[in-house]
Coordinates of C-alpha atoms and ligand atoms in Angstrom, one line a residue:
M1379 CA 110.5 80.1 131.0
S1380 CA 113.9 80.6 132.2
L1381 CA 117.3 80.9 130.2
D1382 CA 118.5 78.0 128.1
S1383 CA 121.4 76.2 129.4
N1384 CA 124.2 75.7 126.8
N1385 CA 127.7 74.6 127.9
P1386 CA 129.5 77.2 126.0
L1387 CA 132.5 74.8 125.4
K1388 CA 130.2 72.4 123.6
T1389 CA 129.0 75.0 121.0
K1390 CA 130.4 74.8 117.4
S1391 CA 131.5 78.4 117.7
W1392 CA 133.7 77.9 120.8
L1393 CA 135.7 75.2 118.9
K1394 CA 136.2 77.6 116.1
L1395 CA 137.2 80.4 118.5
I1396 CA 139.9 78.0 119.9
N1397 CA 141.3 77.5 116.5
H1398 CA 141.0 81.2 115.8
F1399 CA 142.8 82.0 119.0
K1400 CA 145.7 79.8 118.1
K1401 CA 146.2 81.8 114.9
I1402 CA 145.9 85.2 116.5
K1403 CA 147.3 84.9 120.0
D1404 CA 151.0 85.8 119.1
I1405 CA 150.1 88.9 116.9
H1406 CA 151.2 92.1 118.6
I1407 CA 148.1 94.5 118.6
L1408 CA 150.1 97.3 116.9
E1409 CA 150.6 94.8 114.0
H1410 CA 146.9 94.8 113.3
F1411 CA 147.1 98.4 113.0
I1412 CA 150.1 98.3 110.6
S1413 CA 148.1 95.8 108.3
D1414 CA 144.9 97.8 108.3
K1415 CA 145.1 101.7 108.4
S1416 CA 141.4 102.1 108.9
R1417 CA 141.3 99.8 112.0
G1418 CA 140.6 102.6 114.4
K1419 CA 137.4 103.6 112.7
K1420 CA 136.5 99.9 111.9
F1421 CA 136.6 98.9 115.5
S1422 CA 134.7 101.8 116.9
I1423 CA 131.1 102.3 117.7
K1424 CA 129.5 105.7 117.8
W1425 CA 126.3 105.9 119.6
K1426 CA 124.7 109.3 120.8
D1427 CA 127.3 111.0 123.1
F1428 CA 129.4 107.8 123.2
L1429 CA 132.4 106.7 121.3
L1430 CA 133.6 103.2 122.1
D1431 CA 137.0 102.4 120.5
F1432 CA 137.8 98.7 120.9
S1433 CA 140.5 98.6 118.2
K1434 CA 143.3 98.5 120.7
N1435 CA 142.5 94.6 121.3
N1436 CA 143.9 91.4 120.0
I1437 CA 141.0 90.9 117.8
D1438 CA 140.3 91.1 114.0
G1439 CA 137.1 90.8 112.0
E1440 CA 137.0 87.1 112.2
T1441 CA 137.0 87.3 116.0
I1442 CA 133.8 89.4 115.8
N1443 CA 132.2 87.1 113.3
L1444 CA 132.8 84.1 115.4
F1445 CA 131.5 85.8 118.5
Q1446 CA 128.3 86.7 116.6
K1447 CA 128.0 83.1 115.7
L1448 CA 128.4 82.1 119.3
L1449 CA 125.7 84.6 120.4
N1450 CA 123.4 83.2 117.8
E1451 CA 124.1 79.8 118.8
I1452 CA 123.3 80.4 122.5
N1453 CA 120.3 82.6 121.4
L1454 CA 121.4 86.0 123.1
K1455 CA 118.4 87.9 121.2
G1456 CA 115.8 85.4 122.7
S1457 CA 117.4 85.6 126.1
I1458 CA 117.4 89.5 126.1
E1459 CA 113.7 89.3 125.2
K1460 CA 113.2 87.1 128.3
Y1461 CA 115.3 89.4 130.5
F1462 CA 113.2 92.6 129.5
S1463 CA 109.8 90.9 129.4
G1464 CA 109.9 89.6 132.9
E1465 CA 110.4 85.9 132.4
K1466 CA 111.8 84.2 135.6
I1467 CA 115.4 84.3 134.4
N1468 CA 116.5 84.3 138.1
L1469 CA 115.5 80.7 138.3
T1470 CA 117.3 79.8 141.5
E1471 CA 115.2 82.4 143.4
S1472 CA 112.2 81.9 141.1
R1473 CA 112.2 85.7 140.1
P1474 CA 112.0 87.8 137.1
V1475 CA 114.9 90.4 136.8
L1476 CA 113.3 93.8 136.0
H1477 CA 115.5 96.7 136.9
T1478 CA 115.1 97.8 133.3
A1479 CA 111.2 98.1 134.2
L1480 CA 112.3 100.9 136.7
R1481 CA 113.5 103.1 134.0
A1482 CA 111.0 102.0 131.2
D1483 CA 108.8 104.6 129.8
G1484 CA 105.3 104.9 131.5
M1485 CA 103.6 103.5 128.4
S1486 CA 105.3 100.2 128.6
K1487 CA 103.4 97.2 129.7
I1488 CA 105.3 94.7 131.6
L1489 CA 103.6 91.8 133.4
V1490 CA 104.6 90.0 136.6
E1491 CA 102.3 87.3 137.6
G1492 CA 99.7 88.7 135.0
K1493 CA 99.8 92.1 136.6
N1494 CA 101.2 95.3 134.7
I1495 CA 103.9 96.5 137.1
M1496 CA 104.3 99.9 135.4
S1497 CA 101.4 101.4 137.4
E1498 CA 103.2 100.7 140.8
I1499 CA 106.4 102.0 139.2
A1500 CA 104.7 105.3 138.1
E1501 CA 103.3 105.6 141.6
T1502 CA 106.5 105.2 143.3
R1503 CA 108.1 107.6 140.8
D1504 CA 105.5 110.2 141.8
K1505 CA 106.1 109.5 145.4
I1506 CA 109.8 110.0 145.1
K1507 CA 109.3 113.1 142.9
L1508 CA 106.8 114.8 145.4
F1509 CA 108.9 113.9 148.6
S1510 CA 112.2 115.1 146.9
H1511 CA 110.4 118.4 146.0
E1512 CA 109.1 118.8 149.4
V1513 CA 112.4 118.1 151.1
I1514 CA 114.6 120.2 148.6
S1515 CA 112.3 123.2 148.6
G1516 CA 112.2 123.4 152.5
N1517 CA 108.5 122.8 152.7
Y1518 CA 109.2 119.6 154.5
K1519 CA 110.0 120.4 158.1
G1520 CA 111.7 118.5 161.0
F1521 CA 110.4 118.0 164.5
K1522 CA 111.3 121.5 165.4
G1523 CA 110.1 123.1 162.2
D1524 CA 113.5 123.3 160.6
K1525 CA 114.2 122.5 156.9
I1526 CA 116.1 119.4 156.1
E1527 CA 119.9 120.0 155.7
A1528 CA 121.3 116.5 155.7
V1529 CA 120.2 113.1 154.3
V1530 CA 121.8 109.9 155.5
N1531 CA 121.5 106.7 153.7
I1532 CA 121.6 103.8 155.9
G1533 CA 122.2 100.7 153.7
I1534 CA 124.9 98.4 152.4
G1535 CA 125.9 96.5 149.2
G1536 CA 123.4 97.5 146.5
S1537 CA 121.5 99.5 149.1
E1538 CA 124.5 101.9 149.2
L1539 CA 127.1 101.2 146.5
G1540 CA 124.9 102.2 143.4
P1541 CA 123.3 105.4 145.1
S1542 CA 126.5 106.6 146.8
M1543 CA 128.3 106.3 143.4
V1544 CA 125.8 108.2 141.5
V1545 CA 125.6 110.9 144.1
E1546 CA 129.4 111.3 144.0
S1547 CA 129.5 111.0 140.3
L1548 CA 126.9 113.8 139.9
Y1549 CA 128.3 116.1 142.5
H1550 CA 128.4 118.8 140.0
Y1551 CA 124.5 118.7 139.8
K1552 CA 124.1 118.7 143.7
N1553 CA 121.8 121.0 145.7
H1554 CA 122.3 122.4 149.1
I1555 CA 121.4 119.2 151.0
K1556 CA 124.5 117.2 152.3
T1557 CA 124.3 113.5 151.7
Y1558 CA 125.9 111.0 153.9
F1559 CA 126.1 107.1 153.5
I1560 CA 126.5 104.7 156.4
S1561 CA 127.1 101.3 155.2
N1562 CA 129.8 99.5 157.3
V1563 CA 128.8 98.3 160.8
D1564 CA 132.0 100.1 162.0
G1565 CA 130.9 102.1 164.9
D1566 CA 133.6 104.6 164.6
H1567 CA 132.5 105.7 161.2
V1568 CA 129.0 105.9 162.3
Q1569 CA 130.0 108.0 165.3
D1570 CA 132.1 110.2 163.0
I1571 CA 129.2 110.7 160.7
I1572 CA 126.6 111.5 163.6
S1573 CA 129.0 114.0 165.1
D1574 CA 128.4 116.1 161.8
L1575 CA 124.7 116.0 162.1
L1576 CA 121.8 118.0 163.9
P1577 CA 119.0 115.6 164.6
E1578 CA 116.3 118.2 163.9
K1579 CA 117.7 118.9 160.5
T1580 CA 118.5 115.4 159.4
L1581 CA 116.6 112.8 157.3
F1582 CA 117.6 109.2 157.6
I1583 CA 116.6 106.8 154.8
I1584 CA 117.1 103.1 156.0
V1585 CA 117.6 101.2 152.6
S1586 CA 117.3 97.5 152.9
K1587 CA 115.5 95.2 150.5
T1588 CA 115.1 92.4 153.0
F1589 CA 115.1 94.5 156.2
T1590 CA 117.0 91.8 157.8
T1591 CA 120.7 92.8 157.1
T1592 CA 122.6 92.9 160.3
E1593 CA 124.9 95.8 159.4
T1594 CA 121.9 98.1 158.3
L1595 CA 119.7 97.3 161.3
T1596 CA 122.5 97.8 163.7
N1597 CA 123.4 101.2 162.3
A1598 CA 119.8 102.0 162.1
N1599 CA 119.2 101.4 165.8
T1600 CA 122.3 103.3 166.8
V1601 CA 121.2 106.4 164.9
R1602 CA 117.7 106.0 166.2
E1603 CA 118.9 105.9 169.9
W1604 CA 121.1 108.9 169.2
F1605 CA 118.1 110.7 167.5
L1606 CA 115.9 109.9 170.5
K1607 CA 118.3 111.6 173.0
S1608 CA 117.1 114.9 171.5
A1609 CA 113.6 114.0 170.1
E1610 CA 110.7 111.8 171.1
E1611 CA 109.1 108.7 169.6
K1612 CA 106.4 110.8 168.0
D1613 CA 109.1 112.7 166.0
I1614 CA 110.4 109.5 164.4
P1615 CA 108.2 109.6 161.3
K1616 CA 109.3 113.0 160.4
H1617 CA 113.0 111.9 160.3
F1618 CA 113.0 108.2 159.3
V1619 CA 111.8 106.7 156.1
A1620 CA 112.5 103.3 154.8
V1621 CA 113.1 101.7 151.2
S1622 CA 112.3 98.0 151.4
S1623 CA 110.4 95.2 150.0
N1624 CA 109.7 93.8 153.4
V1625 CA 106.8 96.0 154.4
D1626 CA 105.9 93.9 157.7
E1627 CA 109.4 94.2 159.0
V1628 CA 109.6 98.0 158.5
I1629 CA 106.2 98.5 160.2
N1630 CA 107.4 96.3 163.1
Y1631 CA 110.6 98.5 163.3
G1632 CA 108.3 101.4 163.9
I1633 CA 108.4 103.3 160.6
D1634 CA 105.3 105.1 159.5
P1635 CA 103.6 103.0 156.5
D1636 CA 103.5 106.3 154.6
N1637 CA 107.1 106.6 154.8
I1638 CA 107.9 103.3 153.0
F1639 CA 109.1 103.5 149.6
P1640 CA 108.8 100.2 148.0
M1641 CA 111.3 97.7 146.5
W1642 CA 110.3 94.6 144.6
N1643 CA 111.6 91.2 144.6
W1644 CA 112.0 91.4 140.9
V1645 CA 114.8 93.9 141.3
G1646 CA 118.2 92.7 142.7
G1647 CA 119.8 95.0 145.2
R1648 CA 122.8 95.6 143.1
F1649 CA 120.6 96.8 140.3
S1650 CA 118.2 98.8 142.5
L1651 CA 119.3 102.3 142.2
W1652 CA 116.9 103.1 139.5
G1653 CA 113.9 103.0 141.8
S1654 CA 113.2 103.8 145.6
A1655 CA 116.8 102.9 146.5
G1656 CA 117.7 105.9 144.4
L1657 CA 115.8 108.2 146.8
S1658 CA 119.1 109.7 148.2
I1659 CA 120.1 110.5 144.4
S1660 CA 116.8 112.3 143.8
L1661 CA 117.2 114.2 147.1
S1662 CA 120.7 115.1 146.2
I1663 CA 120.4 116.2 142.6
G1664 CA 116.5 116.8 142.2
Y1665 CA 114.0 114.6 140.6
Q1666 CA 114.5 116.1 137.2
N1667 CA 118.2 115.0 137.1
F1668 CA 117.3 111.7 138.5
S1669 CA 114.8 111.2 135.8
E1670 CA 117.5 112.0 133.2
L1671 CA 119.6 109.4 134.7
L1672 CA 116.7 106.9 134.1
E1673 CA 116.4 108.1 130.5
G1674 CA 120.0 107.7 129.8
A1675 CA 119.7 104.1 131.1
R1676 CA 116.4 103.6 129.0
E1677 CA 118.3 104.7 125.9
M1678 CA 121.1 102.2 126.5
D1679 CA 118.5 99.5 127.2
I1680 CA 116.9 100.1 123.6
H1681 CA 120.5 100.2 122.2
F1682 CA 121.3 96.8 123.8
K1683 CA 117.9 95.2 122.7
T1684 CA 117.8 96.4 119.1
S1685 CA 121.4 96.9 117.8
E1686 CA 123.3 94.3 115.7
Y1687 CA 126.0 92.5 117.7
S1688 CA 128.7 94.1 115.9
E1689 CA 127.3 97.6 116.7
N1690 CA 126.1 96.8 120.2
I1691 CA 128.4 98.3 122.8
P1692 CA 127.6 96.0 125.8
V1693 CA 127.7 92.9 123.6
I1694 CA 131.1 93.8 122.1
L1695 CA 132.6 94.8 125.6
A1696 CA 131.2 91.4 127.0
C1697 CA 132.8 89.5 124.0
I1698 CA 136.1 91.1 124.5
S1699 CA 136.2 90.3 128.2
L1700 CA 135.2 86.7 127.5
W1701 CA 138.1 86.5 124.9
Y1702 CA 140.7 87.6 127.6
N1703 CA 139.1 85.8 130.3
N1704 CA 138.7 82.5 128.8
F1705 CA 141.1 82.2 125.9
F1706 CA 144.1 84.4 127.1
N1707 CA 143.5 83.6 130.7
Y1708 CA 143.7 87.2 131.8
H1709 CA 141.3 87.2 134.8
N1710 CA 141.5 90.8 135.9
H1711 CA 139.8 93.7 134.5
G1712 CA 140.6 97.2 135.2
I1713 CA 138.3 100.2 135.1
I1714 CA 140.2 103.6 134.9
A1715 CA 137.9 106.7 134.7
Y1716 CA 139.5 110.0 133.9
S1717 CA 137.2 112.0 136.3
E1718 CA 137.5 112.4 139.9
Y1719 CA 133.7 112.3 140.1
L1720 CA 133.9 108.7 139.1
K1721 CA 136.3 107.6 141.8
N1722 CA 133.9 105.0 143.2
F1723 CA 132.7 103.7 139.8
S1724 CA 134.9 100.7 139.9
K1725 CA 134.0 99.9 143.5
Y1726 CA 130.3 100.0 142.4
L1727 CA 131.1 97.7 139.4
Q1728 CA 132.9 95.2 141.7
Q1729 CA 129.6 94.3 143.2
A1730 CA 127.5 94.7 140.1
S1731 CA 129.9 92.3 138.3
M1732 CA 131.6 90.1 140.9
E1733 CA 128.4 89.4 143.0
S1734 CA 126.6 88.5 139.7
N1735 CA 129.2 86.5 137.8
G1736 CA 131.3 85.0 140.4
K1737 CA 129.6 81.6 140.1
Q1738 CA 130.8 78.0 139.9
T1739 CA 127.6 76.3 139.0
D1740 CA 126.0 76.3 135.6
R1741 CA 122.4 76.6 134.6
S1742 CA 121.9 73.0 134.7
G1743 CA 123.3 72.6 138.2
N1744 CA 126.7 71.3 137.3
F1745 CA 130.1 72.7 138.4
V1746 CA 131.6 74.5 135.4
N1747 CA 134.9 73.4 133.9
Y1748 CA 135.9 76.9 132.6
E1749 CA 136.6 80.2 134.1
T1750 CA 133.7 82.5 135.0
G1751 CA 133.6 86.0 136.5
Q1752 CA 136.1 88.8 136.3
I1753 CA 138.2 90.5 139.1
I1754 CA 137.3 94.0 138.8
W1755 CA 139.1 96.9 140.3
G1756 CA 140.3 100.3 139.3
Q1757 CA 141.1 103.9 140.2
T1758 CA 140.8 107.1 138.5
G1759 CA 143.4 108.4 136.0
S1760 CA 145.8 110.0 136.2
N1761 CA 146.3 109.0 139.9
A1762 CA 146.4 105.4 138.8
Q1763 CA 149.4 106.2 136.5
H1764 CA 151.4 107.1 139.6
S1765 CA 150.3 104.2 141.5
F1766 CA 149.9 100.7 139.9
F1767 CA 150.4 101.4 136.2
Q1768 CA 154.0 100.3 136.6
L1769 CA 152.7 96.7 136.7
L1770 CA 150.3 97.3 133.8
H1771 CA 153.1 98.5 131.6
Q1772 CA 156.0 96.2 132.5
G1773 CA 154.7 93.6 134.9
T1774 CA 154.4 90.0 134.0
K1775 CA 150.5 90.1 134.3
I1776 CA 148.3 91.5 131.7
V1777 CA 145.2 93.3 132.7
P1778 CA 142.8 94.4 130.1
L1779 CA 141.5 97.9 130.8
D1780 CA 138.5 100.2 130.1
F1781 CA 139.5 103.7 129.9
I1782 CA 136.5 106.1 130.5
G1783 CA 136.7 109.7 129.7
F1784 CA 134.8 112.9 128.9
S1785 CA 135.4 115.3 125.9
K1786 CA 134.3 118.3 128.0
P1787 CA 135.0 119.3 131.6
L1788 CA 132.1 120.3 133.6
K1789 CA 133.5 123.6 135.0
G1790 CA 135.2 124.9 132.0
N1791 CA 138.8 124.5 132.9
N1792 CA 140.2 123.5 129.5
T1793 CA 143.9 123.8 130.5
H1794 CA 143.4 121.0 133.2
H1795 CA 141.1 119.0 131.0
N1796 CA 143.7 119.0 128.2
I1797 CA 146.2 117.7 130.5
L1798 CA 144.0 115.1 132.0
M1799 CA 142.9 113.9 128.6
S1800 CA 146.4 114.0 127.0
N1801 CA 147.1 111.4 129.6
F1802 CA 144.0 109.4 128.8
F1803 CA 144.9 109.1 125.2
A1804 CA 148.8 108.7 125.9
Q1805 CA 148.2 105.7 128.2
T1806 CA 146.2 103.5 125.9
K1807 CA 148.7 104.3 123.1
A1808 CA 151.8 103.5 125.5
L1809 CA 150.1 100.3 126.7
M1810 CA 149.5 99.2 123.3
T1811 CA 152.6 100.4 121.4
G1812 CA 155.4 100.1 124.1
T1813 CA 158.7 100.1 122.6
F1814 CA 157.7 98.0 119.6
K1815 CA 160.4 97.7 117.0
I1816 CA 162.6 100.4 118.8
K1817 CA 165.8 99.0 120.0
V1818 CA 166.2 99.4 123.5
N1819 CA 169.6 98.4 125.0
D1820 CA 168.5 98.4 128.6
N1821 CA 165.9 95.7 129.5
H1822 CA 164.7 97.8 132.5
K1823 CA 163.4 100.4 129.9
F1824 CA 162.0 97.7 127.6
F1825 CA 158.1 97.9 127.2
N1826 CA 156.5 95.0 125.4
G1827 CA 153.2 96.9 124.8
N1828 CA 150.6 94.6 123.3
R1829 CA 148.3 95.4 126.4
P1830 CA 144.7 95.7 125.5
T1831 CA 142.4 98.5 126.2
N1832 CA 138.9 99.8 125.4
T1833 CA 138.4 103.5 125.3
I1834 CA 134.9 104.9 126.1
L1835 CA 134.9 108.5 125.3
I1836 CA 131.7 110.5 126.3
E1837 CA 130.7 114.0 125.5
K1838 CA 130.3 115.0 129.1
L1839 CA 129.5 113.8 132.5
S1840 CA 125.7 114.4 132.7
P1841 CA 123.0 112.5 134.5
K1842 CA 121.8 111.1 131.2
N1843 CA 125.3 109.9 130.0
L1844 CA 126.0 108.5 133.5
G1845 CA 122.6 106.4 133.2
S1846 CA 123.7 105.1 129.9
L1847 CA 127.1 104.2 131.2
I1848 CA 125.7 102.2 134.2
S1849 CA 123.2 100.5 132.0
L1850 CA 125.9 99.5 129.5
Y1851 CA 127.9 97.7 132.3
E1852 CA 124.6 96.0 133.6
H1853 CA 124.0 94.5 130.1
K1854 CA 127.6 93.6 129.7
I1855 CA 127.3 91.7 132.9
F1856 CA 124.1 89.9 131.7
T1857 CA 125.6 89.0 128.4
L1858 CA 128.8 87.6 130.1
G1859 CA 126.6 85.4 132.5
L1860 CA 124.6 84.3 129.6
I1861 CA 127.5 83.1 127.8
W1862 CA 129.1 81.4 130.9
N1863 CA 125.8 79.6 131.3
I1864 CA 125.5 80.7 135.1
F1865 CA 122.8 82.5 136.9
S1866 CA 123.8 86.1 137.4
F1867 CA 121.1 87.3 139.7
D1868 CA 121.3 85.4 142.7
Q1869 CA 124.2 85.6 145.4
F1870 CA 124.2 82.6 147.6
G1871 CA 127.9 82.9 148.0
V1872 CA 127.3 85.7 150.6
E1873 CA 125.3 83.5 153.0
L1874 CA 127.8 81.3 154.6
G1875 CA 129.9 84.0 156.1
K1876 CA 126.8 85.7 157.4
K1877 CA 125.8 82.6 159.2
L1878 CA 129.3 82.1 160.7
A1879 CA 129.3 85.7 162.0
K1880 CA 126.1 85.3 163.7
D1881 CA 127.5 82.1 165.4
I1882 CA 130.8 83.8 166.2
L1883 CA 129.1 86.9 167.7
S1884 CA 127.1 84.8 170.2
D1885 CA 130.5 83.2 171.1
I1886 CA 132.1 86.4 171.6
N1887 CA 129.2 87.6 173.8
S1888 CA 129.4 84.5 176.0
G1889 CA 133.3 84.7 176.1
N1890 CA 133.5 81.2 174.4
Y1891 CA 136.3 80.6 171.9
S1892 CA 136.2 76.9 171.6
G1893 CA 134.7 74.5 169.1
H1894 CA 136.4 76.0 166.0
D1895 CA 139.5 75.2 164.1
S1896 CA 142.7 76.1 166.0
S1897 CA 143.5 79.2 164.1
T1898 CA 139.9 80.7 164.7
E1899 CA 140.1 79.6 168.3
S1900 CA 143.4 81.4 169.1
L1901 CA 142.3 84.5 167.2
L1902 CA 139.1 84.5 169.3
K1903 CA 140.9 83.9 172.5
E1904 CA 143.1 86.8 171.6
Y1905 CA 140.3 89.0 170.8
I1906 CA 138.2 88.1 173.8
F1907 CA 140.8 88.0 176.4
G1908 CA 143.7 90.0 174.9
N1909 CA 146.6 90.0 177.3
K1910 CA 144.5 89.3 180.4
Ligands
LIG2086 O1 125.1 90.3 151.3 C1 124.8 90.7 149.9 C2 123.4 91.6 149.8 O2 122.5 90.6 149.9 C3 123.6 92.2 148.4 O3 123.2 91.4 147.4 C4 122.6 93.4 148.8 O4 122.9 94.4 147.9 C5 123.1 93.7 150.2 O5 123.3 92.3 150.7 C6 122.1 94.3 151.1 O6 120.9 93.7 151.3 P1 119.5 94.5 151.7 O7 119.2 95.5 150.9 O8 118.5 93.3 151.8 O9 119.9 95.0 153.1

């Protein structure tokens, strides 16, 4: 059974939220603090190493009550049950959505088409563990008998963004193996990476769920040709492995069947880092750290499944985003992490969130008449403060923000960390307070404040906490998609461009520029013939 279809605008709670919005919308956030001295604590959730403070938002107790009613009305609990138990909630592709199974504990029983998938997941975990151990320890040898010194992940979208973000975020835990990511079909970039590598000491992981993605196959072919300039066909199995659900295509491509790490069609690409697509993670930080990442995600899964809505971090964050997106009409959402290690976290969330919830058709097949999706972007703090924060403080647009920071630095430099974190706390305060009730004579120096933020303060950037953080956002995305009554786990919106690119490539190769609109024609003409 798939998810129910409920137009959120037709629920009783939505109407009540509209009336509540009218009452609350003009209240300055700081006024909530003036009228309730314990607000900071009241609107916070402490969970394991996480403290979520969501008090600096334009909400009150009634907002949370009404959202709880909305979630009951649309049966969030029942939908979570369907999500975790393997019901086909990705109805448009007729698939379950089971990235949570990839991190479930080995004793769980999760059935797909009547078969418990936990045994194949366990086998795959063992395969990743053994392979990682062999490569990292140096037992695994390349075609000339060398140890592997570099791993190159060739994949795009979910086959790159998650793994590369985790490898980069956990750089502190990294071993001696260099990890590279080739995603874009930009030949200059591929060439630059290749020039850093020695074929006899490099392992290539081709990651593609479908094994049909043009960018990935083109990059893989280029790398293979380069490899074969120094080696022979028989050396390929030692240096090329694949992560895919399309076993036939991988074998056709010439990869040894023993070198295939499986993906399954019940895991979406953008949620796949927890399984074989995370091979580059395990090779980069070791299997033990990889399994702690899974453990952290699993703990957040349990929190999401079992906590009351008012104590449930992903649920609260989803409701707050919905509040701004659909009632205040703030359509952007910024992610500001106060750690350079997390510099690609917002880039990862862009795909996870925008590919999931950028939809215009509801679960009954009708076009929606309300806003869905959020425009996600971000940068690390304090760099962002010296870049676009001007607009966030004094611009005409309001962008709700998540601030993510850590109580402890990883390398013990407290002087730096205190400066970094003083900025972290100062910014959310400044964004909320502005120059509220302070007389400012020069309008250029006036700050309205009243700019909403969530603060996620985490003990330290460990594999486990990172796993929980990613899982938190995955469940926020699920909850938002559920309320918006859309299907969050397909991505048909990427297909049209792919098809047109194929047609245009054959035009370019044959020197034809006609048959398009006049803009595309003249651009193609310029590209093909230049000044000739
Ligand atoms: O084009 C979008 C997309 O399908 C993503 O959803 C996916 O993560 C990416 O392409 C890569 O797909 P594949 O792993 O099949 O190469």
